[in-house]
Coordinates of C-alpha atoms in Angstrom, one line a residue:
Chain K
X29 CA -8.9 -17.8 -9.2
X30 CA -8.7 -21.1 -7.2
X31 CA -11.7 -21.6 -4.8
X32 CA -10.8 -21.7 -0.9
X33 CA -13.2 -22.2 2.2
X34 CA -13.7 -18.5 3.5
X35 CA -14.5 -17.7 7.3
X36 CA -14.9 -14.3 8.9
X37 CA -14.6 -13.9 12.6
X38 CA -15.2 -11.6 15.2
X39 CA -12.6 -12.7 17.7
X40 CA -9.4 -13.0 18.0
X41 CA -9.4 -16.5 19.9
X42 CA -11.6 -17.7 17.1
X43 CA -9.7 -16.0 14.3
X44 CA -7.0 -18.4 15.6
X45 CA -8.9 -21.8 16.2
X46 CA -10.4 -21.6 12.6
X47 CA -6.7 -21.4 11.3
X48 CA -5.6 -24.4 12.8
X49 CA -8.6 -26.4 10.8
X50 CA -6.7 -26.5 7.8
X51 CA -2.9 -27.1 7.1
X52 CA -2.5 -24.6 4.8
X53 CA -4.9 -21.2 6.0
X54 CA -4.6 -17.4 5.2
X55 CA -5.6 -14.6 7.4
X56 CA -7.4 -11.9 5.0
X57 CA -6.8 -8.6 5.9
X58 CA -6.8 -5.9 3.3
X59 CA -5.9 -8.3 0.7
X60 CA -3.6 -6.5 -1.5
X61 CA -1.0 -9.1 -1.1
X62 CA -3.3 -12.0 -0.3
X63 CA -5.9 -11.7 -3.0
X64 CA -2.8 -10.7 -6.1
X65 CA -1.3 -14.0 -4.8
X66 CA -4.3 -16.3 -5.0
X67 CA -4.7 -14.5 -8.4
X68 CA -1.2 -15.9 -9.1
X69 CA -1.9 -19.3 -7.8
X70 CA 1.5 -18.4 -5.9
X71 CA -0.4 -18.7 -3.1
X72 CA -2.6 -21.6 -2.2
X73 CA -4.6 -21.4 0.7
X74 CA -7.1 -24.3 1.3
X75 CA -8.7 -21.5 4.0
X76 CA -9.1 -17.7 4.2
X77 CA -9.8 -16.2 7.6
X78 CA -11.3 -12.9 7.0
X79 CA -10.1 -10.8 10.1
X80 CA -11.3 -7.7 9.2
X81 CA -13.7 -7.2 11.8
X82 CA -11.7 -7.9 15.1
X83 CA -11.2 -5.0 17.0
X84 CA -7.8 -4.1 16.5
X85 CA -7.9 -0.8 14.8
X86 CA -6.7 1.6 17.4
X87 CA -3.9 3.6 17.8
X88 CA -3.1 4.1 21.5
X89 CA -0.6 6.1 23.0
X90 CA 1.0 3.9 26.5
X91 CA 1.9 5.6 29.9
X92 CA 5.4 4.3 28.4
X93 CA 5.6 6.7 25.6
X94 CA 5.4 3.9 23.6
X95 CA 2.8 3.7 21.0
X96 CA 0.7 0.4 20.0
X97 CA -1.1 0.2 16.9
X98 CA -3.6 -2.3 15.9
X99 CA -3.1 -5.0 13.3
X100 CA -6.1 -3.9 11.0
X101 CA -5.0 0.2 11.3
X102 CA -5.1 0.8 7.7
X103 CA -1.8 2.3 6.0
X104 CA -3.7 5.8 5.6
X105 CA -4.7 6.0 8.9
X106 CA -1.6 4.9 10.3
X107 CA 0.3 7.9 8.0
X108 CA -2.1 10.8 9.0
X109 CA -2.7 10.1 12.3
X110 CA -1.6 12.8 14.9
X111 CA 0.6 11.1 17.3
X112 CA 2.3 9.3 14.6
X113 CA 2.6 12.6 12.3
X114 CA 3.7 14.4 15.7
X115 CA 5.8 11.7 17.4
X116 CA 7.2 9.0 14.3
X117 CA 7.8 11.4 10.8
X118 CA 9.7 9.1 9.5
X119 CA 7.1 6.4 9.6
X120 CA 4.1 9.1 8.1
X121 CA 6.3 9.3 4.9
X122 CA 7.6 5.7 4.6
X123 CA 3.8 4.8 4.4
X124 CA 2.7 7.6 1.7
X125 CA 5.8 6.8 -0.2
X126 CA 4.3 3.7 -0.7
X127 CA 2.0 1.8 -3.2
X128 CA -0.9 4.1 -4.3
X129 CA -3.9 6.2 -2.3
X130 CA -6.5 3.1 -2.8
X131 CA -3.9 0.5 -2.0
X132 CA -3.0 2.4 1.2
X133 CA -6.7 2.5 2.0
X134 CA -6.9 -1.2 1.8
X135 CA -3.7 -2.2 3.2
X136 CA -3.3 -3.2 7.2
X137 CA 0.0 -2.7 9.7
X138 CA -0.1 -6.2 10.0
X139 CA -0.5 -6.9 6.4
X140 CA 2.1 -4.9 5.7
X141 CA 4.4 -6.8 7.9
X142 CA 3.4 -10.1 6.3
X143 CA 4.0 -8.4 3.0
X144 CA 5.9 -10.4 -0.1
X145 CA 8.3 -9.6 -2.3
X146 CA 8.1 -8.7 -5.7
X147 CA 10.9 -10.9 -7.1
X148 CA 9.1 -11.8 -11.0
X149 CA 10.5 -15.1 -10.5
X150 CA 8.7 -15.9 -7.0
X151 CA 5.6 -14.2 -8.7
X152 CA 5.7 -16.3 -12.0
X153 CA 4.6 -20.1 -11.1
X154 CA 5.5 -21.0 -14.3
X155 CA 9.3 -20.7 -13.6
X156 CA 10.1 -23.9 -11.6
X157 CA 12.6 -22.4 -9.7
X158 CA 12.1 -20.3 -6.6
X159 CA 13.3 -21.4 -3.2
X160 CA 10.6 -19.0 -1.9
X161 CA 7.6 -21.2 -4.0
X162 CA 9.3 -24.9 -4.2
X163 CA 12.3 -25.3 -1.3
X164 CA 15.0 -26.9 -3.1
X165 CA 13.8 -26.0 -6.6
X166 CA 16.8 -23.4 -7.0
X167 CA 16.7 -19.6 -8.2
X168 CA 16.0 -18.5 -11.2
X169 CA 17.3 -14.7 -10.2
X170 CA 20.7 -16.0 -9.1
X171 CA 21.1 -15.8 -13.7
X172 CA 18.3 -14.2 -14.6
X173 CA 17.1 -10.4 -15.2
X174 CA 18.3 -9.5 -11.5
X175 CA 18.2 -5.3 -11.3
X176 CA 15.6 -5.3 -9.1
X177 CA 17.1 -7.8 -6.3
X178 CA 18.9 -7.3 -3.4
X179 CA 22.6 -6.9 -2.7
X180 CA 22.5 -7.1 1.6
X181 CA 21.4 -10.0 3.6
X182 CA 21.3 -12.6 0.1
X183 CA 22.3 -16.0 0.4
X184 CA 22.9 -18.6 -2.7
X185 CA 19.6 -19.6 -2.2
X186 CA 17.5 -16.8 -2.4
X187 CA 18.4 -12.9 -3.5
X188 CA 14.8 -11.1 -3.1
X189 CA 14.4 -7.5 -2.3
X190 CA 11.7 -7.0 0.9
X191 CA 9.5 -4.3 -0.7
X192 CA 8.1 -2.7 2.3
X193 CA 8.4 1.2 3.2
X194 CA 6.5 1.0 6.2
X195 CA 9.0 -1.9 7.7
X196 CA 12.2 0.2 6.9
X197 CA 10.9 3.1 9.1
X198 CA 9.7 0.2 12.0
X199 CA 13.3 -1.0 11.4
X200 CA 14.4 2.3 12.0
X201 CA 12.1 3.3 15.1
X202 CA 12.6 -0.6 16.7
X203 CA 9.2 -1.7 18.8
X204 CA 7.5 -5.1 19.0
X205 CA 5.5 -7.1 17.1
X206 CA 2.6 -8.5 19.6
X207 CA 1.2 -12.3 18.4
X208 CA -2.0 -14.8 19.6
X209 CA -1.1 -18.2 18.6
X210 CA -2.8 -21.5 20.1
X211 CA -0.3 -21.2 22.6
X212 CA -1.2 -18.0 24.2
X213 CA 0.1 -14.1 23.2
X214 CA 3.9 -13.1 22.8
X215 CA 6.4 -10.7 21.8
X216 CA 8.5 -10.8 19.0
X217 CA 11.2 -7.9 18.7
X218 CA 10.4 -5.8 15.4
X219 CA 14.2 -6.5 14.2
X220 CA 14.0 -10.0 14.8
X221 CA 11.0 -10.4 13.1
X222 CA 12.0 -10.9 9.4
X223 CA 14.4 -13.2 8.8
X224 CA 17.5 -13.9 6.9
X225 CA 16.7 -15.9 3.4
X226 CA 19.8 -18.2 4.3
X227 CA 19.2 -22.0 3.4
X228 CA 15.1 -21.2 4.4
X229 CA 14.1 -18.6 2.0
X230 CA 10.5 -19.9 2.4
X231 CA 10.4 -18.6 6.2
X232 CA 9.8 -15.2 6.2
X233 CA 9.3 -14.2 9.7
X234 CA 9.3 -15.0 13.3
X235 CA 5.7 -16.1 13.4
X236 CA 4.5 -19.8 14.6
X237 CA 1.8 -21.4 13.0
X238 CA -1.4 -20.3 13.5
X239 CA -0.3 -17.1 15.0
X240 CA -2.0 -14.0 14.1
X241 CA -0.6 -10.5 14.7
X242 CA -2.7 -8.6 17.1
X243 CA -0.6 -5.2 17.2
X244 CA 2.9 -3.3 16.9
X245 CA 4.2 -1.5 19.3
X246 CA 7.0 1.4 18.4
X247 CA 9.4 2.1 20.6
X248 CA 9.1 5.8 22.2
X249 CA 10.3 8.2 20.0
X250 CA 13.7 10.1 20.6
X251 CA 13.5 13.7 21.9
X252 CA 14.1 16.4 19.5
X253 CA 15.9 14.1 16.6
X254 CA 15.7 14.8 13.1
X255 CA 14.0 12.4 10.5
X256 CA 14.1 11.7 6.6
X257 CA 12.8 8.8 4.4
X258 CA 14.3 9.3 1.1
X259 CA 12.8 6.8 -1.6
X260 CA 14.5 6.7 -5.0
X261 CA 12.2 4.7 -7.8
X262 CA 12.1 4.3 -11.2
X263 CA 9.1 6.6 -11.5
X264 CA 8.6 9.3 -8.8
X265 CA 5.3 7.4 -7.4
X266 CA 3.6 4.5 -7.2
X267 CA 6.3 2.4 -7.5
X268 CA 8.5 0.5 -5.1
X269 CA 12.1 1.4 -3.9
X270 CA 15.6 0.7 -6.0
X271 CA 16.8 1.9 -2.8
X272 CA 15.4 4.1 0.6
X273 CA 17.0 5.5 3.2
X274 CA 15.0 6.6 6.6
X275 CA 17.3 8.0 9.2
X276 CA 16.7 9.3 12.7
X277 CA 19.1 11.3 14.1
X278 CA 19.4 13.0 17.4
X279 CA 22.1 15.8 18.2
X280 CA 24.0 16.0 21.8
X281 CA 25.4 19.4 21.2
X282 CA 27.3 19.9 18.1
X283 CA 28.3 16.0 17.9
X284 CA 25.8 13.2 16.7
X285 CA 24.0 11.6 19.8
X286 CA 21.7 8.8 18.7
X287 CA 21.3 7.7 14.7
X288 CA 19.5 5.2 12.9
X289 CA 20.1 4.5 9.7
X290 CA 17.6 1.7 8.0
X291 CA 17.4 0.4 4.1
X292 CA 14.8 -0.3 1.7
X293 CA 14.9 -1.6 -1.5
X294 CA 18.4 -3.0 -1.4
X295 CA 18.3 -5.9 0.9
X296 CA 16.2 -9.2 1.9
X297 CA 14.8 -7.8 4.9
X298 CA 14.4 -4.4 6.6
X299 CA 18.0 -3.7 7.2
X300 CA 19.6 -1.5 9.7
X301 CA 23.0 -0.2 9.4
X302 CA 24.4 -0.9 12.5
X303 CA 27.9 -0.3 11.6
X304 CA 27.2 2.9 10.0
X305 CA 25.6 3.8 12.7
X306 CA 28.5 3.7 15.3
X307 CA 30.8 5.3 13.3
X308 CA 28.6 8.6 13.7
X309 CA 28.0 8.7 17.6
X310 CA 30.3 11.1 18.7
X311 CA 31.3 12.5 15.9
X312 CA 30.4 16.1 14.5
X313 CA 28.4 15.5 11.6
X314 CA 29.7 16.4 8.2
X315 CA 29.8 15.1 4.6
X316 CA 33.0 12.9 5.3
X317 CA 31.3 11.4 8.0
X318 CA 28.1 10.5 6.2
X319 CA 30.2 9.1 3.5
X320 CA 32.4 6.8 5.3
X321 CA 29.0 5.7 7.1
X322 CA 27.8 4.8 3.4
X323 CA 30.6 3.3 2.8
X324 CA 30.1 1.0 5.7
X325 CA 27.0 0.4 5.2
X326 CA 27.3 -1.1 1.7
X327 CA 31.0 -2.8 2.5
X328 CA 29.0 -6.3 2.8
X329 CA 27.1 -5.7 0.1
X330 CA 27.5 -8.2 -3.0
X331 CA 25.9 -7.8 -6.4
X332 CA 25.0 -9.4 -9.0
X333 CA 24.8 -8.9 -12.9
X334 CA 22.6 -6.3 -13.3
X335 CA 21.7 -4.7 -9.7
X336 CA 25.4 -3.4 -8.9
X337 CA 23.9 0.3 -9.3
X338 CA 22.2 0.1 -6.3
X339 CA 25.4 0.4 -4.3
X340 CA 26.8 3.7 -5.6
X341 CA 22.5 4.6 -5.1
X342 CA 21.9 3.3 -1.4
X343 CA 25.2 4.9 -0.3
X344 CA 23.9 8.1 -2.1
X345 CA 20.5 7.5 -0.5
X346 CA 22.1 7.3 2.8
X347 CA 24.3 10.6 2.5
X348 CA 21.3 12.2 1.5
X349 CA 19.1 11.0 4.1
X350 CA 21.7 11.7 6.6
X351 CA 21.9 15.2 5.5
X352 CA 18.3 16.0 5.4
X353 CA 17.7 14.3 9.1
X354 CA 20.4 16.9 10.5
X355 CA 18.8 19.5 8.9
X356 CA 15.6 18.4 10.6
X357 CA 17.4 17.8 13.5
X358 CA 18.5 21.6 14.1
X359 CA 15.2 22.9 13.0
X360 CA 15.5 23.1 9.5
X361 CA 17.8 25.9 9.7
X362 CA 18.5 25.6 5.6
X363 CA 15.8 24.1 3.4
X364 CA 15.8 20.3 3.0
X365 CA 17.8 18.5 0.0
X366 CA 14.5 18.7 -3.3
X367 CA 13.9 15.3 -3.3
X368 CA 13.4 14.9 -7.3
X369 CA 12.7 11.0 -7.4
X370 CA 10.8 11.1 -3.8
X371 CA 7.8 12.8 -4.6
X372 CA 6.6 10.0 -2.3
X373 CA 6.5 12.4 1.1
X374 CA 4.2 14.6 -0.5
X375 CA 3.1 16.7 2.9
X376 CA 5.0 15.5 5.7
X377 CA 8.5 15.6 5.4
X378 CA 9.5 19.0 5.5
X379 CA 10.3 20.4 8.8
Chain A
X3 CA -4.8 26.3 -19.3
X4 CA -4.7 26.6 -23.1
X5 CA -7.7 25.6 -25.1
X6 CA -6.0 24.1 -27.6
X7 CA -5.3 21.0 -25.1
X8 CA -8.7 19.9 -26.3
X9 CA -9.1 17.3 -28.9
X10 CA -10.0 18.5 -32.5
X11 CA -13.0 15.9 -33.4
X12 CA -14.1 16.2 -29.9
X13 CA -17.1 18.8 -29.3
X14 CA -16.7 19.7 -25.3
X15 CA -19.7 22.1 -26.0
X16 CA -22.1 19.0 -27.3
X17 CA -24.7 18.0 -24.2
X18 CA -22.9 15.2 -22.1
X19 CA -23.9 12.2 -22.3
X20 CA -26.7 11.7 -19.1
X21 CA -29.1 8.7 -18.2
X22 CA -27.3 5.8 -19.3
X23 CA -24.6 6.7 -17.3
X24 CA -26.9 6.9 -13.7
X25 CA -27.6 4.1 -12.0
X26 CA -31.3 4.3 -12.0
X27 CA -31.9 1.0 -11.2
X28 CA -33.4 0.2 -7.1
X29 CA -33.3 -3.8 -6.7
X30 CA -30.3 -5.1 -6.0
X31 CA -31.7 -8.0 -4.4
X32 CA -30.5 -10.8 -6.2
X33 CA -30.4 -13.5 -3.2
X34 CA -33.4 -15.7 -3.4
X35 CA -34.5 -18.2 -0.7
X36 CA -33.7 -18.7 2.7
X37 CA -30.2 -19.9 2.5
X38 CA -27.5 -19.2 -0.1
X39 CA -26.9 -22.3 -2.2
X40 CA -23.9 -24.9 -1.1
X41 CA -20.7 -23.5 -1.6
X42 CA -21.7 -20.0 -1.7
X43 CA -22.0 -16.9 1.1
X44 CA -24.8 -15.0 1.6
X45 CA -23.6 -11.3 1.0
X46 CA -25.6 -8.1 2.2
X47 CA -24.7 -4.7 1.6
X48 CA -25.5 -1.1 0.2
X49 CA -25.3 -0.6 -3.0
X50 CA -25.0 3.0 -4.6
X51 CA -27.6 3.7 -1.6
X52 CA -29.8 0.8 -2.7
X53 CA -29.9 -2.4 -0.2
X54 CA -28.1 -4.9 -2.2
X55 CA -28.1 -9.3 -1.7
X56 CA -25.7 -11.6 -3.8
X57 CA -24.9 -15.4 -3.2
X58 CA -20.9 -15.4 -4.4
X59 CA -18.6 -18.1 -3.8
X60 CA -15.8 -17.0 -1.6
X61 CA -13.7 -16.6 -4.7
X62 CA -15.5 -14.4 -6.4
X63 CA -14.1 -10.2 -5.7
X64 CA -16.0 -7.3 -5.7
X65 CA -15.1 -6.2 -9.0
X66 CA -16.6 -9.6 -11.0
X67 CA -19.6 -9.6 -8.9
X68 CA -20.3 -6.2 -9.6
X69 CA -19.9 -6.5 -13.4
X70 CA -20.8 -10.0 -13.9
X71 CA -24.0 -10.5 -11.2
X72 CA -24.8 -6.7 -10.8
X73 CA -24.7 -5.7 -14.4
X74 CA -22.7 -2.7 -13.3
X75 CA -20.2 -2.7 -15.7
X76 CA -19.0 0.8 -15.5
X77 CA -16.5 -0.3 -13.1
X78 CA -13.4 -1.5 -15.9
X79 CA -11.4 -4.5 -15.3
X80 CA -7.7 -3.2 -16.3
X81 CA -5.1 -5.0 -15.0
X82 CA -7.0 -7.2 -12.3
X83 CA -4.0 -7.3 -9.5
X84 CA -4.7 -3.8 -8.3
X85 CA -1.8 -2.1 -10.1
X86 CA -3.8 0.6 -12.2
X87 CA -6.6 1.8 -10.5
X88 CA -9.0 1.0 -13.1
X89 CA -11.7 -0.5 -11.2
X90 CA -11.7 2.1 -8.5
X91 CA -15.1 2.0 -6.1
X92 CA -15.9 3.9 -3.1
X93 CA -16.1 1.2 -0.1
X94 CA -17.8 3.3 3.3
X95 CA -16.5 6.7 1.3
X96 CA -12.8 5.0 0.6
X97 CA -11.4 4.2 -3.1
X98 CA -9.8 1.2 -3.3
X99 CA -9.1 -1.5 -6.0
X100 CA -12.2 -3.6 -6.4
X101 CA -10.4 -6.6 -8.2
X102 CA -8.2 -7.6 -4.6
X103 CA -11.5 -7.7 -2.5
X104 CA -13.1 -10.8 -2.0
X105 CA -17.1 -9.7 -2.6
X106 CA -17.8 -12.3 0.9
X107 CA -15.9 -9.5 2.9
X108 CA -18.0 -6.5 1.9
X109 CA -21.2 -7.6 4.5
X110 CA -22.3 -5.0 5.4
X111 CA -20.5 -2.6 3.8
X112 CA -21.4 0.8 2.1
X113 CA -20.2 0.1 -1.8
X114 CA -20.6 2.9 -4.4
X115 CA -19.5 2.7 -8.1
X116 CA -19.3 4.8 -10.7
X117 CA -23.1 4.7 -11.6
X118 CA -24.3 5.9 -8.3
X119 CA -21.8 8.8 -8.4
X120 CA -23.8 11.5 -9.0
X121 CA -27.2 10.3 -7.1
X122 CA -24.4 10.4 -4.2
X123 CA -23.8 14.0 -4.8
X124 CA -26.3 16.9 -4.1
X125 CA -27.8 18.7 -7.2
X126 CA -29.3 17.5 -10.3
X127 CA -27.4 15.4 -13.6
X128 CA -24.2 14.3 -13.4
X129 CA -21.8 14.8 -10.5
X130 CA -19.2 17.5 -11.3
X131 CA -16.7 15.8 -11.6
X132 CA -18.3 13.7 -14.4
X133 CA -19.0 17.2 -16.6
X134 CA -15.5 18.6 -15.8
X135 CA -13.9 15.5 -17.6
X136 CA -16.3 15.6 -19.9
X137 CA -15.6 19.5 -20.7
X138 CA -12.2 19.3 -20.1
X139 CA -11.5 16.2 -22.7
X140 CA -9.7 14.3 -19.8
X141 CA -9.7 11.2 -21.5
X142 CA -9.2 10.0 -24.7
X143 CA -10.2 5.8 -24.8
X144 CA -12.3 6.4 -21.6
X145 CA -10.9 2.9 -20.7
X146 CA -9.6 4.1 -17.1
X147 CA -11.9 7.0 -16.7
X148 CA -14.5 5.7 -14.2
X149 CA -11.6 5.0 -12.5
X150 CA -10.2 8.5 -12.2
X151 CA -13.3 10.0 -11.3
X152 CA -14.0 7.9 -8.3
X153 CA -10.4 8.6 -7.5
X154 CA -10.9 12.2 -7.5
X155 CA -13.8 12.2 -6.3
X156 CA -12.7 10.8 -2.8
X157 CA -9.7 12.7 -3.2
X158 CA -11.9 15.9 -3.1
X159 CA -13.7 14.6 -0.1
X160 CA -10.5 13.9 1.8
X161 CA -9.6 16.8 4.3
X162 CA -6.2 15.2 4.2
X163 CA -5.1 16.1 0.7
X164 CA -4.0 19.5 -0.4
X165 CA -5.4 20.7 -3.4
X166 CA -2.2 22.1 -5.3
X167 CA -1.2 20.3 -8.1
X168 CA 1.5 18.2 -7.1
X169 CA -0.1 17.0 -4.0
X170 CA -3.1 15.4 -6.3
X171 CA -0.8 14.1 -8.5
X172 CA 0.4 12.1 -5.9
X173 CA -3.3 11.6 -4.6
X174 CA -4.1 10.2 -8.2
X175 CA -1.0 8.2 -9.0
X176 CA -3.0 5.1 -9.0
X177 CA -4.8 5.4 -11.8
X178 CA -2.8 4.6 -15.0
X179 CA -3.6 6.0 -18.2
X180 CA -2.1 4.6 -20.5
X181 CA -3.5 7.4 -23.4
X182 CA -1.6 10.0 -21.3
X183 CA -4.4 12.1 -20.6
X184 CA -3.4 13.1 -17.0
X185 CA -3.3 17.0 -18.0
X186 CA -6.6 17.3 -18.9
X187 CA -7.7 14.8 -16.0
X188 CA -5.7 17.4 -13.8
X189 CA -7.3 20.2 -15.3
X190 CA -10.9 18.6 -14.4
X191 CA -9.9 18.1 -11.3
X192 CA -9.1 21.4 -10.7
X193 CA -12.6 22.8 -12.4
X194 CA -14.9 20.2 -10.3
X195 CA -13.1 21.4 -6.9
X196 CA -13.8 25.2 -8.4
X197 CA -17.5 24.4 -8.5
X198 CA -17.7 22.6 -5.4
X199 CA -15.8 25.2 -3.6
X200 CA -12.9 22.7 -2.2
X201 CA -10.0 24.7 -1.6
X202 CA -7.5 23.5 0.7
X203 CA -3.9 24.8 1.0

């Protein structure tokens, strides 16, 4: 592995001041993406800035309802703790869907924000072309063994899956990302915080230079909705999404009051399904329903040679998830849909 | 679980194997001097209960420092990008992957490995879970099995995991083996959490 100059720091401030030293630094958290990437030589940092023991590993719950969460909460914490197990299901399971139990142990909220996809191409520096890697260098995915990449939010310049659970349930939940940069602290919106590949598949997120992220903050969670992450995988663990689904979904009588419907697995960033979404407010919820919402959901979608299965799959997902979430929703009057490829929510996800 | 699971050259009955497997040594102290040499972080921490020094280079991760500088080489090097659980340590009580942590970031920390297993456990030999793979045949190249054990062997100790099957097949599902013996390592499991009277629904 390539040799880097390697801080640790105690302070926030100075976490910051150390990464401005060197044009090209890396905040260390738990590593899992970080350390595999030096490993790689995909990533290059001349600096690591070992965070790891600034004090930002609670879990608070505000006067707000809303609930902020340190960047250095690990992913195991962050699944089994009580307010989120009690208050945010849906997040619980999107975390203990994901990666393994040692790799949840290591792995930070923040980390897993910053998180990068698994596209072999990006991960291979001996392919020259990745947009991600080299801007401008092309993409070798666009013709190459695509089944894993995405089919939402691509561009001709970059068609990488985001591999994150967690972020599917954030984008489902919707909260803030807080930052420290040289500049001072700010906000950044949780759905604005990943962007777009477009023409700048090499920017990633919302972040500035030398900004760390302190915490997230989730939004408060809705009264008495239902919840479901449904993760469907080539092997039922330990493996990342072909396509997820986590829904919330809150009744106002018999008709749908509040639903979110977010997407793993199948797009370039945490995706919501805004669309889908209003076409079920209002309405009393039934298969037809769920399907045109599907439907909708996938109607931008484009494929390429080898991933067009994940269309019929997402919109399957989504049905699914929709289903299970209503269940949840009216107290898990009839037992939820077996979920035979999402042995992922081992504990949690069952009413 | 049917006998017959067991391999046919393979004695369970025989004595396991015992000393070389426990870490018997006490220095750990491998810093000399004042000051680590240029380039290079002075590392303190606590080794399989034992305090433990290294000079590393910050590029060097927990997994090559402990086989390479240590001489603890029970901990396997499998895939090396944390994708099969093969080097799988106990860092303050925690498995995780010891080839994505940078050895500079465990100051301080509370490292145990597969060799100070069963001096961590109370009771004499070889830590339960050591004799129920070793009775129940839950291996068959060994390659990944330090691996597995420290893997079940926090999953034991973690309140949070239900003991029914499926629950620590999930618990365990990142430790590859690629000789397929997860039965029998599912069966050992199940024996060592018998004798240690862990039992949660």
């Amino acid at each position: 592995m390539r040799n880097f100059s390697y801080q640790a720091v105690e302070r926030v401030d100075s976490a910051v001041a150390r990464h401005t030293e060197f044009a090209t630094s890396a905040f260390l958290a738990g590593g899992t993406t970080l350390i595999d990437l030096i490993k790689l030589d995909v990533m290059r940092p001349e600096q690591v800035v070992d965070v790891n023991r600034l004090p930002l590993k609670r879990i608070d719950l505000l006067d707000d309802g809303r609930i902020r969460i340190g960047a250095l909460v690990s992913n195991t914490e962050l699944a089994h703790h009580p307010l989120i197990r009690a208050r945010h299901p849906l997040l619980s399971a999107a975390l203990l869907s994901g990666a393994s139990t040692q790799l949840r142990n290591m792995a930070t909220t923040a980390g897993n924000l910053m998180q990068r996809t698994r596209c072999a191409y990006f991960r291979d520096p001996t392919v020259p072309e990745c947009n991600k890697r080299e801007p401008g260098s092309g993409c070798a995915a666009l013709t190459g063994i695509n089944r894993l990449h995405a089919v939402l939010g691509t561009s001709e310049h970059c068609v990488a899956t985001h591999p994150s659970d967690m972020c599917v349930a954030l984008a489902a939940i919707e909260g803030a990302v807080e930052v420290e940069g040289p500049a001072g602290k700010r906000e950044v919106a949780l759905l604005d915080f990943h962007l777009l590949p477009g023409d700048t598949p090499e920017r990633e997120h919302a972040l500035e230079a030398d900004e760390l992220i302190t915490s997230v903050v989730l939004a408060p969670h809705l009264d008495s909705a239902g919840a479901h992450y449904l993760k469907l995988r080539d092997r039922a663990s330990y493996e990342f999404a072909l396509a997820s689904c986590g829904v919330i979904l809150a009744l106002d009588g018999q008709r749908i009051g509040q639903v979110r419907i977010a997407l793993g697995g199948v797009a370039t960033k945490p995706w919501r399904a805004f669309e889908a979404e209003a076409s079920l407010v209002g309405v009393v919820p039934g298969r037809e329903s769920f399907e045109q919402a599907a439907r909708l959901a996938l109607a931008h979608a484009r494929a390429l040679e080898h991933n067009a299965f994940k269309l019929p799959l997402a919109r399957q997902a989504i049905v699914r998830a929709l289903e299970t979430a209503l269940d949840d929703a009216q107290g898990g009057m009839s037992p939820p849909a077996r979920s035979d490829t999402g042995a992922g929510s081992p504990a949690g996800d069952s009413p | 679980m049917a006998e017959s699971s067991r391999c046919a050259v393979f004695d369970p009955r025989e004595a396991p194997p015992s000393a070389p497997h426990l870490d018997s040594r006490t220095d750990y102290m491998l810093s000399e001097g004042d000051r680590s040499p240029p380039g290079t972080l002075r590392v303190g921490f606590t080794l399989n209960g034992h305090p433990a020094s290294i000079d590393v280079e910050p590029n060097v991760v927990l997994l090559d420092a402990l086989r390479d500088r240590f001489s603890l080489t029970g901990t396997h090097k499998g895939c090396d990008h944390g994708q099969c659980g093969a080097c799988t340590v106990h860092l303050d009580g925690r498995a995780v992957n010891a080839c994505l942590i940078l050895a500079a970031s465990v100051d301080g920390a509370r490292v145990t490995t597969i060799e100070g297993l069963a001096a961590s456990h109370e009771g004499e030999g070889l830590h339960p879970l050591q004799r129920a793979f070793h009775q129940c045949d839950a291996y068959q190249c060994g390659y990944c099995t330090s691996g597995q054990i420290m893997s079940a062997a926090a999953l034991i100790d973690d309140e949070r995991v239900p003991s029914d099957d499926a629950s620590v097949r999930e618990a365990m599902s990142g430790n590859i083996c690629r000789c397929g013996a997860y039965k029998n390592i599912l069966r050992a499991i199940r024996t060592a959490r018998a004798e240690l009277g862990v039992d949660r629904a």
